Short mmCIF file of C-alpha atoms in Angstrom, two decimals:
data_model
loop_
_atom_site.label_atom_id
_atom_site.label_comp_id
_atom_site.label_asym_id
_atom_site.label_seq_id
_atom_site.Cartn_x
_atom_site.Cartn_y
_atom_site.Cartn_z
CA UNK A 156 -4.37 1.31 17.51
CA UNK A 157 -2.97 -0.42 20.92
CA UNK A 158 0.74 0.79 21.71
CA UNK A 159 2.22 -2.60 20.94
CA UNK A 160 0.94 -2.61 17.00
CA UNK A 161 1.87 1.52 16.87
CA UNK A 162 5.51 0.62 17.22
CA UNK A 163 5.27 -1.96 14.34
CA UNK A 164 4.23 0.57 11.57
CA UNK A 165 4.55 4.72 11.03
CA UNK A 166 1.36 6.63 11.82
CA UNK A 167 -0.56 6.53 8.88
CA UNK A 168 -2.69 9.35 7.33
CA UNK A 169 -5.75 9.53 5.12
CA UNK A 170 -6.13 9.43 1.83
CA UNK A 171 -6.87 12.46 -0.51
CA UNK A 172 -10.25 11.25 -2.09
CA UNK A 173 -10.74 12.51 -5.42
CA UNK A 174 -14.13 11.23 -5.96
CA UNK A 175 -15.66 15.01 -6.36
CA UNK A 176 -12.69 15.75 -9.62
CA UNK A 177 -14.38 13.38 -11.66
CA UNK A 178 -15.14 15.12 -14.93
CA UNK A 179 -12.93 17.91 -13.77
CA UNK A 180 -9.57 17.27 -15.77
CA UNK A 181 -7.41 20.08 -14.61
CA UNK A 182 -8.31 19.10 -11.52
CA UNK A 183 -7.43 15.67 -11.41
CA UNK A 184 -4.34 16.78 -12.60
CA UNK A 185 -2.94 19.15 -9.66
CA UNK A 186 -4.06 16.37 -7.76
CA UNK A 187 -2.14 13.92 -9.42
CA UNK A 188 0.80 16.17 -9.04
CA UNK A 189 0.41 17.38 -5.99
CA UNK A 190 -0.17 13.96 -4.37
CA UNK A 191 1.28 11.30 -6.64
CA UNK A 192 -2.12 9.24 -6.70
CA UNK A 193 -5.49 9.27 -6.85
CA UNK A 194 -7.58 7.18 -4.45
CA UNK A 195 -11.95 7.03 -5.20
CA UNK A 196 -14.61 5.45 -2.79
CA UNK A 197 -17.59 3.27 -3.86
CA UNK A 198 -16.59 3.37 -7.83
CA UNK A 199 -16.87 0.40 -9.19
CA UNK A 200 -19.40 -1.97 -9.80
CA UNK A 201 -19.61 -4.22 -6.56
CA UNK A 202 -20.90 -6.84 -8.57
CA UNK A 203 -18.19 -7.37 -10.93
CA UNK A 204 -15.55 -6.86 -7.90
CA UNK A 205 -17.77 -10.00 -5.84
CA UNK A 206 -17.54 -12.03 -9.06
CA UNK A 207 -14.25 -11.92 -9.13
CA UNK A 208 -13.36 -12.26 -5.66
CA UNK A 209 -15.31 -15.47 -6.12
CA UNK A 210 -12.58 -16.83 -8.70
CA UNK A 211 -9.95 -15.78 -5.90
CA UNK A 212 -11.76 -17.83 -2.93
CA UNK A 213 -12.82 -20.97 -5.19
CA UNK A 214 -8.76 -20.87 -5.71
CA UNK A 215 -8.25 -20.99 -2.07
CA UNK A 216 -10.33 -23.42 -1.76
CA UNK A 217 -8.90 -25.95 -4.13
CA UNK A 218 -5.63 -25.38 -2.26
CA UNK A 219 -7.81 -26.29 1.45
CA UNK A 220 -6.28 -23.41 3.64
CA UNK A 221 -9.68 -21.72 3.63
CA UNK A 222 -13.96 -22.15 2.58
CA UNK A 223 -14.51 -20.61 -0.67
CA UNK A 224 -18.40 -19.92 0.97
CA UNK A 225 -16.99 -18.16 3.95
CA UNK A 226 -17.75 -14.14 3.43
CA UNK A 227 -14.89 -13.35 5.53
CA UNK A 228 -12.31 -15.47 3.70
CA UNK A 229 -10.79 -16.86 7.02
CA UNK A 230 -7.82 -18.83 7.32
CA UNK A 231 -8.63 -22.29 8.44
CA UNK A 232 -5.25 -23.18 9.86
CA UNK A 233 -4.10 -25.46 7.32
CA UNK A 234 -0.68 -26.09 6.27
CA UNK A 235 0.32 -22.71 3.80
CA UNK A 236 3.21 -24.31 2.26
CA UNK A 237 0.57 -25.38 -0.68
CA UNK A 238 0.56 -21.66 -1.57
CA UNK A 239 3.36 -20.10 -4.11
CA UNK A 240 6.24 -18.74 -2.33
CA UNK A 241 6.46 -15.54 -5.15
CA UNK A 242 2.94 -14.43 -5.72
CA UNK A 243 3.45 -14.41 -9.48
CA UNK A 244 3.99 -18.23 -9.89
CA UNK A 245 -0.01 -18.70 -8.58
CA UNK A 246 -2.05 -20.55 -10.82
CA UNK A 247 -4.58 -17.32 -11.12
CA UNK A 248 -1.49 -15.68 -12.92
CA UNK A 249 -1.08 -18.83 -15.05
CA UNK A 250 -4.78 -18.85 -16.08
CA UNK A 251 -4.97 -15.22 -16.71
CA UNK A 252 -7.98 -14.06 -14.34
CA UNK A 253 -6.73 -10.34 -14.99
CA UNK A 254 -9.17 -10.94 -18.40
CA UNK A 255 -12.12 -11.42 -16.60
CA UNK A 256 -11.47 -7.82 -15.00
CA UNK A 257 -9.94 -6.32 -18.13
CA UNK A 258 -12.57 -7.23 -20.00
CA UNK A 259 -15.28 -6.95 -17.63
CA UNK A 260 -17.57 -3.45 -19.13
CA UNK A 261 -18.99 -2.83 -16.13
CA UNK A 262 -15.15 -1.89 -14.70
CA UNK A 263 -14.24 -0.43 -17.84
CA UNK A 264 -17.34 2.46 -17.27
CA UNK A 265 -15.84 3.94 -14.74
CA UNK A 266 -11.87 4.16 -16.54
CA UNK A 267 -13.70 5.75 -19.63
CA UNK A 268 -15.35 8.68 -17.03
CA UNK A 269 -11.96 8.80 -15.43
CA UNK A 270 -9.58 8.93 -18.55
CA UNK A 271 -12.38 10.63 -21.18
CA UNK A 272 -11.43 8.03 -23.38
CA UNK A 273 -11.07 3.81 -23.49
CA UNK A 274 -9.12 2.28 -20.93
CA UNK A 275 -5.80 0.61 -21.96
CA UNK A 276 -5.30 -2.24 -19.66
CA UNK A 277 -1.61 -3.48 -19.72
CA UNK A 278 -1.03 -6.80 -19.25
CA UNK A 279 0.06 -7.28 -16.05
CA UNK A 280 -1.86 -8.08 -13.12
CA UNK A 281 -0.38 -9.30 -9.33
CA UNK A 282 -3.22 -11.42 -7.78
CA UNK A 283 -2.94 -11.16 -4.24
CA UNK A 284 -4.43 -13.89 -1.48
CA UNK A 285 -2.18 -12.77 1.41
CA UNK A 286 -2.58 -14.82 4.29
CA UNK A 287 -2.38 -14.01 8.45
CA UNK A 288 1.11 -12.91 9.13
CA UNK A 289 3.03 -15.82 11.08
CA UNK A 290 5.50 -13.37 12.51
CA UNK A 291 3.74 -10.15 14.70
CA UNK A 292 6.10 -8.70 15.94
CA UNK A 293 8.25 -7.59 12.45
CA UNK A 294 7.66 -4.26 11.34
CA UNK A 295 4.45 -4.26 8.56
CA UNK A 296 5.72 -2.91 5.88
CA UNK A 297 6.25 -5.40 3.79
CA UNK A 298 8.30 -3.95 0.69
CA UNK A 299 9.22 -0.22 -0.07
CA UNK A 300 9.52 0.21 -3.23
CA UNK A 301 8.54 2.35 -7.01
CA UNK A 302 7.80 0.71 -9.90
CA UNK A 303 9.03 3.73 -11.61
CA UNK A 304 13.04 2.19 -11.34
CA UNK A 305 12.25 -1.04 -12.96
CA UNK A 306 9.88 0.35 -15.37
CA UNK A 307 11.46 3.50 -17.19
CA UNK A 308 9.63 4.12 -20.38
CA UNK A 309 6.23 2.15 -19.28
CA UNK A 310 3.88 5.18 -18.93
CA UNK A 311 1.14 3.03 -17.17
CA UNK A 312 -0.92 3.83 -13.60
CA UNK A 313 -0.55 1.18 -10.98
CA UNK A 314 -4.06 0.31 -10.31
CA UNK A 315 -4.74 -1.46 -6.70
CA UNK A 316 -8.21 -2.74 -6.23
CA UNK A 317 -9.44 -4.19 -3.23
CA UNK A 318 -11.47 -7.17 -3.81
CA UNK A 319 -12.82 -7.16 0.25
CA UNK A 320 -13.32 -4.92 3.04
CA UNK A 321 -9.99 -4.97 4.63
CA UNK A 322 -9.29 -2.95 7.66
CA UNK A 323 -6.00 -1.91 8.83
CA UNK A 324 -5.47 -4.91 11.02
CA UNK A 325 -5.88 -7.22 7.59
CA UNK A 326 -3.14 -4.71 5.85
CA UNK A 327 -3.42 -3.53 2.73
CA UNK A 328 -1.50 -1.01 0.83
CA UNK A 329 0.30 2.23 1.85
CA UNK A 330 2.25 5.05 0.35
CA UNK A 331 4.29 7.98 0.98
CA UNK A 332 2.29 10.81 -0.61
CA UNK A 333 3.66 14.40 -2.20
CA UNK A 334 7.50 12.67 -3.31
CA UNK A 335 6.72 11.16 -6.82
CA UNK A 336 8.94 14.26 -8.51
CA UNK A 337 12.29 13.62 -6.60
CA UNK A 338 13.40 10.76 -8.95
CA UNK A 339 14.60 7.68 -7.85
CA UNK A 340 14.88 6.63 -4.18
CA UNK A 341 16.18 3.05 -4.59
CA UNK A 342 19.84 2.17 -3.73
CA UNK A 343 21.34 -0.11 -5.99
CA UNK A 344 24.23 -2.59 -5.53
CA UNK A 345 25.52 -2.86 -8.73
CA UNK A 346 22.39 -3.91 -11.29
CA UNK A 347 20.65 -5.02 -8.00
CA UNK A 348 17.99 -3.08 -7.19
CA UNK A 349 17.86 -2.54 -3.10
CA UNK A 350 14.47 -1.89 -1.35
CA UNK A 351 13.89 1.73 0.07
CA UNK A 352 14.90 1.82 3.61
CA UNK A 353 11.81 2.61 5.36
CA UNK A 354 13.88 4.92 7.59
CA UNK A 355 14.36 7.18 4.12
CA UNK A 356 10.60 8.43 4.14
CA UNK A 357 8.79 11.23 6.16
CA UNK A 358 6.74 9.41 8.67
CA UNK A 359 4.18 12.40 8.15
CA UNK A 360 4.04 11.24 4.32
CA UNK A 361 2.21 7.90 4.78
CA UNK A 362 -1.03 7.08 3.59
CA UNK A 363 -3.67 3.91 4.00
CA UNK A 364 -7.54 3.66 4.85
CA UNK A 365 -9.79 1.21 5.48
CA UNK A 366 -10.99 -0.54 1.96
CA UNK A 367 -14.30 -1.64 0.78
CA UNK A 368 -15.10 -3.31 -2.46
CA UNK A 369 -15.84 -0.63 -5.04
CA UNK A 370 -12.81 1.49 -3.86
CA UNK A 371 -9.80 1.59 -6.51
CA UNK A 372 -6.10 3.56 -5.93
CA UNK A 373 -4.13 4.40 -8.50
CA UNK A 374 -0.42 5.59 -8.37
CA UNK A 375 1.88 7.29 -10.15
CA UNK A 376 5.10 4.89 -10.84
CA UNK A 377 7.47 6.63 -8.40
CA UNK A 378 4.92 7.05 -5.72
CA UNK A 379 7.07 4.98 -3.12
CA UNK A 380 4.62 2.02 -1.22
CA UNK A 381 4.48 -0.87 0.16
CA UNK A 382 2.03 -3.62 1.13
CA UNK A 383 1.39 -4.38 4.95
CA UNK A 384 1.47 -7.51 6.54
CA UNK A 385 -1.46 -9.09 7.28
CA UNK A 386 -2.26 -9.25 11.25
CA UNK A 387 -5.61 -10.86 10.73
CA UNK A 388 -7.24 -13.98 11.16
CA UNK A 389 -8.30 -13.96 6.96
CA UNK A 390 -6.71 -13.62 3.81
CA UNK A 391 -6.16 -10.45 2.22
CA UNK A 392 -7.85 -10.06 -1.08
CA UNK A 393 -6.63 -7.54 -3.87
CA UNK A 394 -5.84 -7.18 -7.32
CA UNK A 395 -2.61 -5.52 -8.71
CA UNK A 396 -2.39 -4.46 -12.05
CA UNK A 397 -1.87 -1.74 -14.38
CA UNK A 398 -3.81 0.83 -16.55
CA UNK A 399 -3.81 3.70 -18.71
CA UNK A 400 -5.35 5.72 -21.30
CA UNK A 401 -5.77 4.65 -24.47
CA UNK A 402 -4.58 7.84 -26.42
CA UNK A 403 -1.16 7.71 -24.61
CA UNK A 404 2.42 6.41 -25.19
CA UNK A 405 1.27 2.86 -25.38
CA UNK A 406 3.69 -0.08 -24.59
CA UNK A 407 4.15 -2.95 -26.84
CA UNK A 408 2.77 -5.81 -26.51
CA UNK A 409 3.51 -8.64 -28.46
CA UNK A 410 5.54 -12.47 -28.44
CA UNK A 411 8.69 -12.93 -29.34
CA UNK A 412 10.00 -14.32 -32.89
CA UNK A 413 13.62 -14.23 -32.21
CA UNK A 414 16.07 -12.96 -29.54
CA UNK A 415 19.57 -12.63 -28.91
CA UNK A 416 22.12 -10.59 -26.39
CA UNK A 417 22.31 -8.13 -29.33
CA UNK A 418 17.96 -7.80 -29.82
CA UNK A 419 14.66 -9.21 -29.88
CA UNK A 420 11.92 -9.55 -32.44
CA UNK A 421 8.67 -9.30 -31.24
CA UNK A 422 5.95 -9.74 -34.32
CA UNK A 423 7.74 -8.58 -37.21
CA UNK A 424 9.21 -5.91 -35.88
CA UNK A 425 12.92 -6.06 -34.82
CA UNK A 426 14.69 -4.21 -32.20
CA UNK A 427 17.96 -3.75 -30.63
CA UNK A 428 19.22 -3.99 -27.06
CA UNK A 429 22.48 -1.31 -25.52
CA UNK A 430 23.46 -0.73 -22.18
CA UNK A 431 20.81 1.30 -21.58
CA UNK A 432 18.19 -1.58 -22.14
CA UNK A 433 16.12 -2.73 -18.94
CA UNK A 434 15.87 -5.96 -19.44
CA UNK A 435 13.98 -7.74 -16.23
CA UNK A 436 15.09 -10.22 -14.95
CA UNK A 437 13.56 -12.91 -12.61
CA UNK A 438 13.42 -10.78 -9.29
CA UNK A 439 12.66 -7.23 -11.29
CA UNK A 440 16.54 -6.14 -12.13
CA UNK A 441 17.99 -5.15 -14.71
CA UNK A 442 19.48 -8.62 -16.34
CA UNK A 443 23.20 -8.42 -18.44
CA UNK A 444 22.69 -8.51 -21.99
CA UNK A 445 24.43 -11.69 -22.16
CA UNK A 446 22.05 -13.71 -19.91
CA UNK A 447 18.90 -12.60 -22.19
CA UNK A 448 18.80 -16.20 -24.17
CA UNK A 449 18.66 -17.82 -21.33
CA UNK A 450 15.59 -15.44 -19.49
CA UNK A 451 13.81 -15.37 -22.80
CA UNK A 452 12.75 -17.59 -25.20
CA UNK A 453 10.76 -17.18 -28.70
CA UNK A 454 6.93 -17.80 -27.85
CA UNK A 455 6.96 -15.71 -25.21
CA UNK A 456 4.80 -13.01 -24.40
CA UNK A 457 6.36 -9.01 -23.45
CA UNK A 458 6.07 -6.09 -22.85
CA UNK A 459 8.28 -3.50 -23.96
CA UNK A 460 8.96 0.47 -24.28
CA UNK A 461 10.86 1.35 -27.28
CA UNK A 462 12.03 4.52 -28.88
CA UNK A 463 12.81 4.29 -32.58
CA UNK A 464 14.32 0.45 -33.01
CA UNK A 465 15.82 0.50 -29.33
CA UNK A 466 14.48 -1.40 -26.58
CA UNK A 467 14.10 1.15 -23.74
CA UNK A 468 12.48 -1.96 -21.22
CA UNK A 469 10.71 -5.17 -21.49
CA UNK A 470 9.04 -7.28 -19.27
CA UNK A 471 7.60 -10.65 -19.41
CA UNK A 472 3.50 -11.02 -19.59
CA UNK A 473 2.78 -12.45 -16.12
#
């Protein structure tokens, strides 16, 4: 890395690759504590991951900006303001492309060796087509963040899988390994949540590589990280979503029959809201009771945590 890009992002470290654990549970647990993730090389099936990459360049196609043909998904220079400004409003979201991976048993294999059981795959997936960075000379990291404070009660693994080679100058993901266990980190103004201040994190503590298709990281959900922007000429291709055993504290999942600022029914079952409740809101904070009705609407499709009748968190499907 040239002097001019070093001074745009902390040194970055290697990965822990837990590749040789597999099968070895009590070992894939210290790692998982010690380190807060676990990252694997050359896993999956790169036939599934090319199939689905497909679906991702055949959308950037239809909006022109690049050649759904073109291996290295380059940019063609055409006007980005066709894509989304919030990744979740993209028409992959709205079709529900996290199926064909959820589904896909040729993914699932490797979750069942992993887990020792089925995979639970909750649904909620971030499809990423990050285009070339118009500004070089902002720092790269793009958001610091853990799920972990707008999720409490969601026991799920984020699960980042890159759908294309994509070397550091293309970005990525990156995360600050060995501080899952010290709570956390965000600053809030009032129910706004505030993004870690990257100087809050040990430089030493960073981690990235150089993905491949067939490589898959998965975090724990206060393993602080952040995506990095994109100093390519091509888009960056990955899939965000989330996973877990299926013999753990499984979410519900279900649409809503009724809601109010006092609860929410979501089947048949009914459930109440207090000022504990994480309700999400629109940018991922925590909503007032009173503005519930107006966020949610019967038909809709959520997630939600809940201990006896009390809604510890819900989330909308996206």
């Amino acid at each position: 890395m040239n002097m001019a890009a070093a001074r745009l992002i902390p040194e970055m470290g290697e990965f822990n690759v837990s590749n040789h654990l597999l099968g070895d549970q009590p070992g894939l647990k210290a790692a998982w504590e010690r380190d807060g993730y676990w990252f694997f090389r050359d896993v999956l099936d790169k036939q599934a991951i090319a199939e689905l990459r497909q679906i991702y360049m055949d959308y950037l196609g239809e909006l022109g900006v690049a050649d759904p043909q073109d291996p290295e998904a380059r940019y063609n220079g055409a006007d980005l303001s066709v894509m989304p400004a919030m990744v979740n409003e993209t028409a992959m979201n709205e079709r529900r492309v996290d199926r064909v991976l959820h589904r896909d048993p040729r993914i699932a294999a490797f979750f069942e060796r992993l887990f020792g059981c089925d995979p639970f795959w909750v649904p909620f997936t971030v499809h990423r087509q990050v285009p070339p960075a118009r500004d070089r000379d902002a720092r790269r990291l793009e958001f610091i963040h853990q799920d972990g404070t707008y999720n409490d009660g969601l026991d799920f693994l984020i699960c980042w899988i890159p759908l294309a080679e994509i070397a550091p100058e293309v970005g990525g993901l990156a995360l600050v390994e060995g501080v899952h266990r010290r709570g956390s980190l965000h600053r809030k103004d009032g129910m706004k949540i505030l993004p870690i201040a990257e100087e809050d994190m040990e430089v030493g503590r960073w981690r990235s590589t150089h993905y491949r298709p067939g490589d898959v990281l998965l975090m724990d959900l206060n393993t602080p990280h952040s995506g990095i922007a994109n100093h390519s000429d091509r888009f960056r291709l990955s899939v965000d979503t989330r996973i877990m055993p299926s013999d753990g504290n499984l979410p519900m999942v279900g649409t809503i029959a009724a809601v109010s600022a006092e609860g929410v029914t979501i089947g048949d079952r009914a459930l109440r809201f207090d000022a504990t409740s994480f309700v999400r809101g629109l940018r991922g904070d925590q909503m007032p009771l009173a503005d519930i009705p107006g966020r949610y609407r019967v038909g809709q499709e959520v997630i939600a945590a809940v201990t006896g009748d009390l809604v510890r968190n819900m989330r909308p499907i996206q």
